[in-house]
Amino acid sequence: KGQPQSHDEL
Amino acid sequence: MNIFRLAGDMTHLVSVLVLLLKIHTIKSCAGISLKTQELYALVFTTRYLDLFTDYISLYNTVMKLIFLGSSFSIVWYIRRHKIVRRSYDKDQDTFRHYFIVLPCLVLALLIHHKFTFKEVMWTFSLYLEAVAILPQLVLLQRTRNIDNLTGQYVFLLGAYRALYILNWIYRHYTEPHYVHWITWIAGIVQTLLYADFFYYYFQSWKNNVKLQLPA
């Protein structure tokens, strides 16, 4: 998956 | 995206907009800690370093711009606006920034997932956000008066992180690889910090009395 964990969160 | 995270983001958005609207409308920042607002501006700055490098979604980018814009606007209003600044209580809002920033920076340098500038800055922003509310809570206890907009602001700010914890639980069960213990710990510490405020907030709401924090 592209984003490491929780880096896709604000 | 799940309902918990969306609800959390919306709650967070409403909290900063409520504050910005209050300051803009009544041209006063009475009861608001500039220190906390400056710490939040720092949180967003260090967390959104990837704003122009990693595009995640339109929603993500727009929300980041709103949070950055609103937090810096609030700091500008309290520091620079000729009317608002007069209502800033700098004698009471004396929490030292570096008491919060330095420990978070040291902790981020020691405990992180990857030792890269962006990752350490991101981790720093998580630790900082967890404790950034402290100057505001100290100010509320000192001034003892909490106008209901400020009370709502702090309440919404706490509620957003509590919703994020539900989001992490949801993602933990739906996305097997998704485990991010630093995020969990910082988020739980942050929500616990609000816990006592929540207690007094609900007490005042239930007994329909003005919110008073014990000295």
mmCIF file of C-alpha atoms in Angstrom:
data_model
loop_
_atom_site.group_PDB
_atom_site.id
_atom_site.type_symbol
_atom_site.label_atom_id
_atom_site.label_comp_id
_atom_site.label_asym_id
_atom_site.label_seq_id
_atom_site.Cartn_x
_atom_site.Cartn_y
_atom_site.Cartn_z
ATOM 1 C CA LYS A 1 0.000 0.000 0.000
ATOM 2 C CA GLY A 2 1.342 3.461 -0.915
ATOM 3 C CA GLN A 3 0.992 5.276 2.349
ATOM 4 C CA PRO A 4 2.683 3.945 5.481
ATOM 5 C CA GLN A 5 0.168 3.474 8.254
ATOM 6 C CA SER A 6 -1.777 6.549 9.420
ATOM 7 C CA HIS A 7 0.219 8.911 7.199
ATOM 8 C CA ASP A 8 -2.901 9.165 5.112
ATOM 9 C CA GLU A 9 -4.654 10.733 8.063
ATOM 10 C CA LEU A 10 -4.838 14.380 8.994
ATOM 11 C CA MET B 1 -11.902 6.607 5.025
ATOM 12 C CA ASN B 2 -14.347 5.462 7.677
ATOM 13 C CA ILE B 3 -17.188 7.135 9.495
ATOM 14 C CA PHE B 4 -15.120 7.571 12.684
ATOM 15 C CA ARG B 5 -12.320 9.377 10.865
ATOM 16 C CA LEU B 6 -14.756 11.526 8.873
ATOM 17 C CA ALA B 7 -16.641 12.427 12.046
ATOM 18 C CA GLY B 8 -13.320 13.168 13.740
ATOM 19 C CA ASP B 9 -12.135 15.409 10.916
ATOM 20 C CA MET B 10 -15.469 17.256 10.815
ATOM 21 C CA THR B 11 -15.411 17.735 14.602
ATOM 22 C CA HIS B 12 -11.861 19.043 14.362
ATOM 23 C CA LEU B 13 -12.831 21.334 11.493
ATOM 24 C CA VAL B 14 -15.821 22.712 13.420
ATOM 25 C CA SER B 15 -13.695 23.325 16.512
ATOM 26 C CA VAL B 16 -11.169 25.510 14.682
ATOM 27 C CA LEU B 17 -13.865 27.284 12.650
ATOM 28 C CA VAL B 18 -15.933 27.958 15.802
ATOM 29 C CA LEU B 19 -12.874 29.536 17.375
ATOM 30 C CA LEU B 20 -11.953 31.561 14.283
ATOM 31 C CA LEU B 21 -15.563 32.733 13.895
ATOM 32 C CA LYS B 22 -15.781 33.707 17.567
ATOM 33 C CA ILE B 23 -12.591 35.780 17.385
ATOM 34 C CA HIS B 24 -13.616 37.328 14.057
ATOM 35 C CA THR B 25 -17.190 38.111 15.168
ATOM 36 C CA ILE B 26 -16.804 39.470 18.682
ATOM 37 C CA LYS B 27 -13.258 40.743 17.990
ATOM 38 C CA SER B 28 -12.104 39.228 21.252
ATOM 39 C CA CYS B 29 -9.852 36.349 22.255
ATOM 40 C CA ALA B 30 -10.677 36.464 25.980
ATOM 41 C CA GLY B 31 -10.027 33.090 27.555
ATOM 42 C CA ILE B 32 -8.050 31.807 24.553
ATOM 43 C CA SER B 33 -4.443 30.762 25.058
ATOM 44 C CA LEU B 34 -2.197 32.153 22.316
ATOM 45 C CA LYS B 35 0.429 29.617 23.395
ATOM 46 C CA THR B 36 -1.867 26.719 22.561
ATOM 47 C CA GLN B 37 -2.790 28.275 19.227
ATOM 48 C CA GLU B 38 0.858 28.729 18.325
ATOM 49 C CA LEU B 39 1.569 25.129 19.288
ATOM 50 C CA TYR B 40 -1.254 23.965 17.025
ATOM 51 C CA ALA B 41 0.145 26.003 14.143
ATOM 52 C CA LEU B 42 3.460 24.220 14.782
ATOM 53 C CA VAL B 43 1.675 20.838 14.918
ATOM 54 C CA PHE B 44 0.092 21.392 11.507
ATOM 55 C CA THR B 45 3.312 22.763 10.015
ATOM 56 C CA THR B 46 5.398 19.775 11.104
ATOM 57 C CA ARG B 47 2.703 17.259 10.283
ATOM 58 C CA TYR B 48 1.839 18.518 6.798
ATOM 59 C CA LEU B 49 5.370 18.776 5.416
ATOM 60 C CA ASP B 50 4.234 16.285 2.758
ATOM 61 C CA LEU B 51 1.534 18.702 1.599
ATOM 62 C CA PHE B 52 3.303 19.409 -1.688
ATOM 63 C CA THR B 53 5.210 16.160 -2.083
ATOM 64 C CA ASP B 54 2.695 13.365 -1.470
ATOM 65 C CA TYR B 55 -0.759 13.780 -2.962
ATOM 66 C CA ILE B 56 -3.183 11.491 -1.100
ATOM 67 C CA SER B 57 -6.597 12.879 -2.064
ATOM 68 C CA LEU B 58 -8.333 16.170 -2.737
ATOM 69 C CA TYR B 59 -10.058 15.887 0.627
ATOM 70 C CA ASN B 60 -6.726 15.371 2.375
ATOM 71 C CA THR B 61 -5.084 18.328 0.652
ATOM 72 C CA VAL B 62 -8.038 20.688 1.130
ATOM 73 C CA MET B 63 -8.378 19.815 4.822
ATOM 74 C CA LYS B 64 -4.645 20.342 5.389
ATOM 75 C CA LEU B 65 -4.844 23.785 3.797
ATOM 76 C CA ILE B 66 -7.872 24.662 5.930
ATOM 77 C CA PHE B 67 -6.194 23.559 9.159
ATOM 78 C CA LEU B 68 -2.977 25.404 8.306
ATOM 79 C CA GLY B 69 -4.841 28.525 7.208
ATOM 80 C CA SER B 70 -7.189 28.630 10.210
ATOM 81 C CA SER B 71 -4.517 27.986 12.829
ATOM 82 C CA PHE B 72 -2.211 30.685 11.428
ATOM 83 C CA SER B 73 -5.160 33.076 11.073
ATOM 84 C CA ILE B 74 -6.046 32.596 14.734
ATOM 85 C CA VAL B 75 -2.437 33.271 15.765
ATOM 86 C CA TRP B 76 -2.374 36.341 13.492
ATOM 87 C CA TYR B 77 -5.650 37.685 14.992
ATOM 88 C CA ILE B 78 -4.407 37.355 18.561
ATOM 89 C CA ARG B 79 -0.941 38.733 17.803
ATOM 90 C CA ARG B 80 -1.584 41.385 15.182
ATOM 91 C CA HIS B 81 -5.239 42.409 15.005
ATOM 92 C CA LYS B 82 -5.457 45.862 16.566
ATOM 93 C CA ILE B 83 -8.709 45.146 18.447
ATOM 94 C CA VAL B 84 -8.433 41.430 19.218
ATOM 95 C CA ARG B 85 -4.921 41.711 20.640
ATOM 96 C CA ARG B 86 -6.177 44.047 23.375
ATOM 97 C CA SER B 87 -8.265 41.228 24.850
ATOM 98 C CA TYR B 88 -5.330 38.846 25.008
ATOM 99 C CA ASP B 89 -4.434 38.138 28.638
ATOM 100 C CA LYS B 90 -0.662 37.742 28.323
ATOM 101 C CA ASP B 91 -0.117 37.933 32.093
ATOM 102 C CA GLN B 92 -2.163 34.783 32.595
ATOM 103 C CA ASP B 93 -1.115 32.930 29.460
ATOM 104 C CA THR B 94 2.425 32.321 30.657
ATOM 105 C CA PHE B 95 2.986 28.632 29.838
ATOM 106 C CA ARG B 96 6.534 28.317 28.438
ATOM 107 C CA HIS B 97 6.548 26.894 24.889
ATOM 108 C CA TYR B 98 9.867 25.156 25.309
ATOM 109 C CA PHE B 99 8.591 23.158 28.310
ATOM 110 C CA ILE B 100 6.410 21.410 25.781
ATOM 111 C CA VAL B 101 8.301 21.664 22.493
ATOM 112 C CA LEU B 102 11.703 20.472 23.698
ATOM 113 C CA PRO B 103 10.556 17.231 25.404
ATOM 114 C CA CYS B 104 8.432 16.388 22.346
ATOM 115 C CA LEU B 105 11.396 17.025 20.041
ATOM 116 C CA VAL B 106 13.743 14.891 22.171
ATOM 117 C CA LEU B 107 11.141 12.128 22.387
ATOM 118 C CA ALA B 108 10.633 12.229 18.602
ATOM 119 C CA LEU B 109 14.383 11.941 18.105
ATOM 120 C CA LEU B 110 14.454 8.926 20.414
ATOM 121 C CA ILE B 111 11.200 7.162 19.569
ATOM 122 C CA HIS B 112 10.055 7.130 15.943
ATOM 123 C CA HIS B 113 9.337 4.631 13.191
ATOM 124 C CA LYS B 114 12.019 5.797 10.751
ATOM 125 C CA PHE B 115 14.895 8.165 11.316
ATOM 126 C CA THR B 116 14.177 10.534 8.437
ATOM 127 C CA PHE B 117 13.530 14.249 8.738
ATOM 128 C CA LYS B 118 9.895 13.975 7.615
ATOM 129 C CA GLU B 119 9.180 10.976 9.833
ATOM 130 C CA VAL B 120 10.764 12.567 12.912
ATOM 131 C CA MET B 121 8.865 15.798 12.237
ATOM 132 C CA TRP B 122 5.646 13.827 11.806
ATOM 133 C CA THR B 123 6.261 11.957 15.082
ATOM 134 C CA PHE B 124 7.119 15.255 16.795
ATOM 135 C CA SER B 125 3.790 16.681 15.601
ATOM 136 C CA LEU B 126 1.936 13.708 17.127
ATOM 137 C CA TYR B 127 3.595 14.146 20.523
ATOM 138 C CA LEU B 128 3.156 17.914 20.369
ATOM 139 C CA GLU B 129 -0.523 17.696 19.511
ATOM 140 C CA ALA B 130 -1.100 15.436 22.497
ATOM 141 C CA VAL B 131 0.058 18.128 24.954
ATOM 142 C CA ALA B 132 -0.580 21.351 23.021
ATOM 143 C CA ILE B 133 -3.854 21.914 24.895
ATOM 144 C CA LEU B 134 -2.052 22.247 28.251
ATOM 145 C CA PRO B 135 -1.537 26.049 28.141
ATOM 146 C CA GLN B 136 -5.237 26.425 27.316
ATOM 147 C CA LEU B 137 -6.323 24.189 30.211
ATOM 148 C CA VAL B 138 -3.972 26.042 32.581
ATOM 149 C CA LEU B 139 -5.414 29.370 31.397
ATOM 150 C CA LEU B 140 -8.977 28.119 31.894
ATOM 151 C CA GLN B 141 -8.156 27.063 35.444
ATOM 152 C CA ARG B 142 -6.456 30.375 36.190
ATOM 153 C CA THR B 143 -9.142 32.615 34.779
ATOM 154 C CA ARG B 144 -11.824 30.228 36.095
ATOM 155 C CA ASN B 145 -14.340 31.724 33.734
ATOM 156 C CA ILE B 146 -15.112 29.633 30.705
ATOM 157 C CA ASP B 147 -17.391 31.281 28.219
ATOM 158 C CA ASN B 148 -19.359 28.549 26.516
ATOM 159 C CA LEU B 149 -17.690 29.052 23.122
ATOM 160 C CA THR B 150 -14.273 28.324 24.637
ATOM 161 C CA GLY B 151 -15.757 25.379 26.509
ATOM 162 C CA GLN B 152 -17.235 24.078 23.246
ATOM 163 C CA TYR B 153 -13.921 24.618 21.493
ATOM 164 C CA VAL B 154 -11.981 22.505 24.005
ATOM 165 C CA PHE B 155 -14.735 19.904 24.117
ATOM 166 C CA LEU B 156 -14.798 19.506 20.291
ATOM 167 C CA LEU B 157 -11.015 19.343 20.212
ATOM 168 C CA GLY B 158 -11.069 16.467 22.701
ATOM 169 C CA ALA B 159 -13.965 14.750 20.946
ATOM 170 C CA TYR B 160 -12.133 14.741 17.587
ATOM 171 C CA ARG B 161 -9.205 12.772 19.014
ATOM 172 C CA ALA B 162 -11.539 10.356 20.802
ATOM 173 C CA LEU B 163 -13.219 9.707 17.433
ATOM 174 C CA TYR B 164 -9.784 9.136 15.910
ATOM 175 C CA ILE B 165 -9.147 6.410 18.483
ATOM 176 C CA LEU B 166 -12.326 4.673 17.265
ATOM 177 C CA ASN B 167 -10.953 5.126 13.720
ATOM 178 C CA TRP B 168 -7.673 3.420 14.692
ATOM 179 C CA ILE B 169 -9.566 0.551 16.307
ATOM 180 C CA TYR B 170 -11.669 0.196 13.146
ATOM 181 C CA ARG B 171 -8.615 0.294 10.875
ATOM 182 C CA HIS B 172 -6.767 -2.123 13.119
ATOM 183 C CA TYR B 173 -9.462 -4.719 12.462
ATOM 184 C CA THR B 174 -10.078 -3.934 8.806
ATOM 185 C CA GLU B 175 -6.544 -3.319 7.554
ATOM 186 C CA PRO B 176 -4.362 -6.196 8.861
ATOM 187 C CA HIS B 177 -1.015 -4.462 8.337
ATOM 188 C CA TYR B 178 -2.264 -1.315 10.030
ATOM 189 C CA VAL B 179 -0.549 -1.089 13.391
ATOM 190 C CA HIS B 180 0.961 2.215 14.448
ATOM 191 C CA TRP B 181 1.648 2.128 18.173
ATOM 192 C CA ILE B 182 3.129 5.658 18.367
ATOM 193 C CA THR B 183 -0.089 7.083 16.946
ATOM 194 C CA TRP B 184 -2.109 5.035 19.413
ATOM 195 C CA ILE B 185 -0.149 6.132 22.476
ATOM 196 C CA ALA B 186 -0.020 9.827 21.550
ATOM 197 C CA GLY B 187 -3.759 9.763 20.747
ATOM 198 C CA ILE B 188 -4.695 8.037 23.994
ATOM 199 C CA VAL B 189 -2.523 10.376 26.105
ATOM 200 C CA GLN B 190 -4.139 13.336 24.345
ATOM 201 C CA THR B 191 -7.668 12.103 24.996
ATOM 202 C CA LEU B 192 -6.870 11.322 28.634
ATOM 203 C CA LEU B 193 -5.648 14.902 29.095
ATOM 204 C CA TYR B 194 -9.112 16.054 28.115
ATOM 205 C CA ALA B 195 -10.826 13.475 30.307
ATOM 206 C CA ASP B 196 -11.003 15.647 33.423
ATOM 207 C CA PHE B 197 -12.174 18.598 31.332
ATOM 208 C CA PHE B 198 -14.858 16.369 29.823
ATOM 209 C CA TYR B 199 -15.922 15.389 33.344
ATOM 210 C CA TYR B 200 -16.432 19.017 34.451
ATOM 211 C CA TYR B 201 -17.965 19.921 31.073
ATOM 212 C CA PHE B 202 -20.623 17.225 31.404
ATOM 213 C CA GLN B 203 -21.213 18.046 35.056
ATOM 214 C CA SER B 204 -21.889 21.698 34.189
ATOM 215 C CA TRP B 205 -24.042 20.682 31.242
ATOM 216 C CA LYS B 206 -26.028 18.142 33.292
ATOM 217 C CA ASN B 207 -26.573 20.475 36.266
ATOM 218 C CA ASN B 208 -27.063 23.341 33.858
ATOM 219 C CA VAL B 209 -24.547 25.459 35.728
ATOM 220 C CA LYS B 210 -21.682 27.570 34.402
ATOM 221 C CA LEU B 211 -18.598 25.458 33.715
ATOM 222 C CA GLN B 212 -16.119 25.871 36.573
ATOM 223 C CA LEU B 213 -12.783 24.058 36.709
ATOM 224 C CA PRO B 214 -11.370 23.412 40.189
ATOM 225 C CA ALA B 215 -8.397 25.659 40.965
#
